[in-house]
Coordinates of C-alpha atoms in Angstrom, one line a residue:
M1 CA 28.4 26.6 -4.0
K2 CA 25.3 24.4 -3.5
Q3 CA 26.4 22.1 -6.3
R4 CA 29.9 22.1 -5.0
I5 CA 28.7 21.1 -1.5
I6 CA 26.4 18.3 -2.8
T7 CA 29.2 16.9 -5.0
G8 CA 31.7 17.1 -2.2
V9 CA 29.4 15.3 0.3
I10 CA 28.5 12.5 -2.1
A11 CA 32.1 12.0 -3.2
A12 CA 33.4 12.1 0.4
V13 CA 30.8 9.5 1.6
L14 CA 31.7 7.1 -1.2
F15 CA 35.4 7.5 -0.8
I16 CA 35.4 7.2 3.0
G17 CA 33.1 4.2 2.9
I18 CA 35.3 2.3 0.3
T19 CA 38.5 3.3 2.1
L20 CA 37.3 2.0 5.4
Y21 CA 36.3 -1.3 3.8
G22 CA 39.6 -1.5 2.0
S23 CA 40.6 -4.8 0.3
W24 CA 40.0 -5.1 -3.5
P25 CA 37.2 -2.5 -3.7
F26 CA 39.6 0.2 -2.6
S27 CA 42.3 -1.0 -5.0
L28 CA 39.8 -1.1 -7.9
L29 CA 38.7 2.5 -7.0
I30 CA 42.2 3.7 -7.0
L31 CA 42.9 2.0 -10.4
L32 CA 39.8 3.6 -11.8
L33 CA 40.8 7.1 -10.5
A34 CA 44.3 6.6 -11.9
G35 CA 42.9 5.8 -15.4
I36 CA 40.7 8.9 -15.2
G37 CA 43.6 11.1 -14.0
M38 CA 45.7 9.9 -16.9
Y39 CA 42.8 10.6 -19.3
E40 CA 42.6 14.2 -17.9
L41 CA 46.3 14.8 -18.5
L42 CA 46.3 13.3 -22.0
R43 CA 43.2 15.4 -22.9
M44 CA 45.0 18.6 -22.0
N45 CA 47.5 17.8 -24.7
R46 CA 44.8 16.3 -27.1
M47 CA 46.4 12.9 -26.9
E48 CA 43.6 11.0 -25.2
R49 CA 42.6 9.0 -28.3
T50 CA 46.1 8.3 -29.7
F51 CA 48.0 5.0 -29.8
I52 CA 50.7 6.4 -27.6
G53 CA 48.0 7.6 -25.3
L54 CA 46.8 4.0 -25.1
I55 CA 50.3 2.9 -24.1
G56 CA 50.2 5.6 -21.4
Y57 CA 46.9 4.3 -20.0
L58 CA 48.3 0.7 -19.8
L59 CA 51.5 1.9 -18.2
T60 CA 49.7 4.0 -15.6
I61 CA 47.5 1.1 -14.5
V62 CA 50.5 -1.3 -14.2
I63 CA 52.4 1.2 -12.1
A64 CA 49.4 1.8 -9.9
L65 CA 48.7 -1.9 -9.3
P66 CA 49.1 -3.0 -5.7
E67 CA 52.3 -5.0 -5.1
Q68 CA 50.3 -8.1 -4.1
W69 CA 48.4 -8.0 -7.5
M70 CA 51.7 -7.8 -9.3
K71 CA 52.5 -11.3 -8.1
A72 CA 49.9 -12.6 -10.6
I73 CA 52.1 -11.5 -13.5
E74 CA 55.5 -12.5 -12.1
P75 CA 58.3 -12.3 -13.2
F76 CA 57.1 -9.3 -15.1
T77 CA 57.8 -6.1 -13.0
K78 CA 56.9 -2.5 -13.1
T79 CA 60.4 -1.7 -14.2
D80 CA 59.9 -4.1 -17.1
A81 CA 56.7 -2.3 -18.0
I82 CA 58.4 1.1 -18.0
I83 CA 61.2 -0.2 -20.2
L84 CA 58.8 -1.9 -22.6
A85 CA 56.7 1.3 -22.8
V86 CA 59.8 3.3 -23.7
L87 CA 60.7 0.9 -26.5
L88 CA 57.2 0.7 -27.8
L89 CA 57.0 4.5 -27.9
L90 CA 60.2 4.7 -29.8
V91 CA 58.9 2.1 -32.3
V92 CA 55.8 4.4 -32.8
T93 CA 58.1 7.3 -33.7
V94 CA 59.6 5.2 -36.5
I95 CA 56.3 3.9 -37.8
H96 CA 54.7 7.3 -37.8
K97 CA 57.8 8.8 -39.6
N98 CA 58.4 11.4 -36.9
K99 CA 54.8 12.5 -36.8
T100 CA 55.0 11.4 -33.2
E101 CA 57.7 13.5 -31.7
Y102 CA 59.9 13.0 -28.6
N103 CA 58.0 15.7 -26.7
H104 CA 54.9 13.6 -27.1
I105 CA 56.7 10.5 -25.8
S106 CA 58.1 12.5 -22.9
F107 CA 54.6 13.8 -22.0
V108 CA 53.1 10.3 -22.0
L109 CA 55.9 8.8 -20.0
F110 CA 56.0 11.6 -17.4
S111 CA 52.2 11.6 -17.1
A112 CA 52.1 7.8 -16.5
L113 CA 54.8 8.0 -13.9
Y114 CA 53.3 11.0 -12.1
V115 CA 49.8 9.6 -12.0
G116 CA 50.7 5.9 -11.6
F117 CA 53.0 6.3 -8.7
G118 CA 50.9 8.9 -7.1
F119 CA 47.9 6.5 -6.9
F120 CA 50.1 3.5 -6.2
Y121 CA 51.3 5.1 -2.9
L122 CA 47.7 5.7 -1.8
V123 CA 47.1 2.0 -2.0
E124 CA 50.5 1.3 -0.3
T125 CA 49.5 3.5 2.6
R126 CA 46.1 1.9 3.0
I127 CA 47.5 -1.7 3.2
L128 CA 49.9 -0.8 6.1
E129 CA 49.1 -2.2 9.5
N130 CA 47.6 1.2 10.6
G131 CA 47.0 2.3 7.1
V132 CA 43.5 3.7 7.5
Q133 CA 44.6 6.1 10.2
L134 CA 47.8 7.1 8.3
L135 CA 45.8 7.6 5.1
F136 CA 43.2 9.8 6.7
L137 CA 45.9 11.6 8.8
V138 CA 47.6 12.8 5.7
L139 CA 44.3 13.6 3.9
F140 CA 43.1 15.6 6.9
M141 CA 46.4 17.6 6.7
I142 CA 45.9 18.1 3.0
W143 CA 42.4 19.3 3.4
A144 CA 43.4 21.5 6.3
T145 CA 46.2 23.0 4.2
D146 CA 43.8 23.8 1.3
S147 CA 41.2 25.3 3.6
G148 CA 43.7 27.3 5.7
A149 CA 45.4 28.6 2.6
Y150 CA 42.0 29.7 1.1
F151 CA 40.6 31.4 4.2
V152 CA 43.8 33.0 5.4
G153 CA 44.5 34.1 1.8
K154 CA 41.0 35.6 1.5
S155 CA 41.1 37.5 4.8
M156 CA 44.8 38.5 5.1
G157 CA 46.5 37.8 1.7
K158 CA 48.3 40.7 0.1
R159 CA 51.5 39.4 -1.4
K160 CA 51.1 37.1 -4.4
L161 CA 52.8 33.7 -4.1
W162 CA 53.2 32.7 -7.8
P163 CA 50.9 34.9 -9.9
I164 CA 52.0 33.5 -13.3
I165 CA 50.8 30.0 -12.3
S166 CA 48.0 30.7 -9.8
P167 CA 47.1 34.4 -9.5
N168 CA 44.8 34.0 -6.5
K169 CA 47.3 32.3 -4.1
T170 CA 49.2 34.5 -1.6
I171 CA 52.2 34.1 0.6
E172 CA 50.0 34.7 3.7
G173 CA 47.6 32.0 2.5
A174 CA 50.5 29.6 2.0
V175 CA 51.8 30.2 5.5
G176 CA 48.2 29.8 6.8
G177 CA 47.9 26.5 5.1
I178 CA 51.1 25.2 6.7
F179 CA 49.9 26.4 10.1
F180 CA 46.5 24.6 9.7
S181 CA 48.3 21.4 8.7
I182 CA 50.4 21.6 11.9
L183 CA 47.3 22.3 13.9
V184 CA 45.6 19.2 12.6
A185 CA 48.8 17.2 13.5
V186 CA 48.7 18.4 17.1
I187 CA 45.0 17.6 17.4
C188 CA 45.5 14.1 16.0
Y189 CA 48.4 13.5 18.3
A190 CA 46.5 14.8 21.3
V191 CA 43.6 12.4 20.7
S192 CA 45.9 9.5 19.8
F193 CA 44.5 9.2 16.3
V194 CA 47.6 7.4 15.0
D195 CA 50.5 5.7 16.7
L196 CA 53.3 8.2 15.8
S197 CA 55.6 10.3 17.9
L198 CA 55.0 14.0 18.2
L199 CA 58.2 14.7 16.3
S200 CA 57.2 12.4 13.4
I201 CA 53.7 13.8 13.1
L202 CA 55.0 17.4 13.1
I203 CA 57.6 16.6 10.4
I204 CA 54.9 15.0 8.3
S205 CA 52.5 18.0 8.8
V206 CA 55.2 20.5 7.7
L207 CA 56.0 18.4 4.6
V208 CA 52.3 18.1 3.8
G209 CA 51.7 21.8 4.3
V210 CA 54.6 22.8 2.0
F211 CA 54.6 20.1 -0.7
G212 CA 50.9 19.7 -0.8
Q213 CA 50.7 23.3 -2.0
I214 CA 53.6 22.6 -4.4
G215 CA 51.6 19.7 -5.8
D216 CA 48.7 22.0 -6.3
L217 CA 50.8 24.6 -8.1
A218 CA 52.4 21.9 -10.3
E219 CA 48.9 20.9 -11.5
S220 CA 48.0 24.5 -12.0
A221 CA 51.1 24.9 -14.1
F222 CA 49.9 22.1 -16.4
K223 CA 46.5 23.8 -16.8
R224 CA 48.2 27.1 -17.6
I225 CA 50.4 25.5 -20.2
Y226 CA 47.5 23.9 -22.0
D227 CA 45.1 26.7 -21.3
V228 CA 42.4 24.8 -19.5
K229 CA 40.4 25.9 -16.4
D230 CA 40.0 22.5 -14.8
S231 CA 41.6 19.1 -15.5
G232 CA 38.2 17.6 -16.0
S233 CA 34.4 17.9 -15.2
L234 CA 33.8 14.6 -13.5
L235 CA 33.0 16.3 -10.1
P236 CA 30.6 19.2 -10.7
G237 CA 31.7 22.3 -8.9
H238 CA 35.1 20.8 -8.2
G239 CA 36.6 20.0 -11.6
G240 CA 38.4 16.7 -12.3
I241 CA 40.1 14.0 -10.4
L242 CA 43.5 15.8 -10.6
D243 CA 42.0 19.0 -9.4
R244 CA 40.9 17.2 -6.2
L245 CA 43.9 14.9 -5.7
D246 CA 46.9 17.0 -7.0
S247 CA 48.3 17.5 -3.5
A248 CA 47.9 13.8 -2.6
L249 CA 49.6 12.6 -5.7
F250 CA 52.7 14.7 -4.7
V251 CA 52.6 14.1 -0.9
F252 CA 52.1 10.3 -0.6
P253 CA 55.0 9.3 -2.8
L254 CA 57.2 11.9 -1.0
L255 CA 56.3 10.6 2.5
H256 CA 57.0 6.9 1.4
V257 CA 60.3 7.8 -0.3
L258 CA 61.4 9.5 2.9
H259 CA 60.2 6.5 4.9
L260 CA 57.9 8.6 7.1
L261 CA 54.9 6.2 6.7
G262 CA 54.9 2.6 7.7

């Protein structure tokens, strides 16, 4: 627990400081985290040092690039990068004489899209006019959901939520997580933390409470499939980058696709 607290405090101070500063340091941090997240996924499937893994790294970084940085390589677009990656991966299957299978290609492409767009929308949130407040609003909700689910589950949890994927999570804990997300939303609205209507902030809080936990379960499913305890060991006591940001990688794209941020 001591190690977990120390790591958490150091990571939080660095992340908050760089996030508040914004600009290119924040974008570079997000690109670095995206690369590490992709590495963690590829390592689960023992593909971190393969050629198609290299294609996955490159595609992840291109997808995670801020839109203003993409202008430097116009007219090349992210769609172009995805199409090119698909074609290159198909070429590899021919060259390797089917030693590289379609399930390997699917894993690399899916991982790049999941990680790349997840981190991309973190950057897109930060560069909004009120991006700092929106970014931390959602992060506060995610952290409240995690904490609420843990403490309510510990004290009141009896019915298992999804034991095959995550045996310690309970239905009571999941409901508690949603409640704490809503509670944070009400507090943030009351202190005028961000310029959003009460209805908007409540809708966001419910979505974060529900889909943040689904994002957590999705990452847990990966670890169950590939029989690993943590996605990585970069953060002592916490696991890897995906272990800490699995909810955010699900929630931020969802909120942007639904046009609830911005």
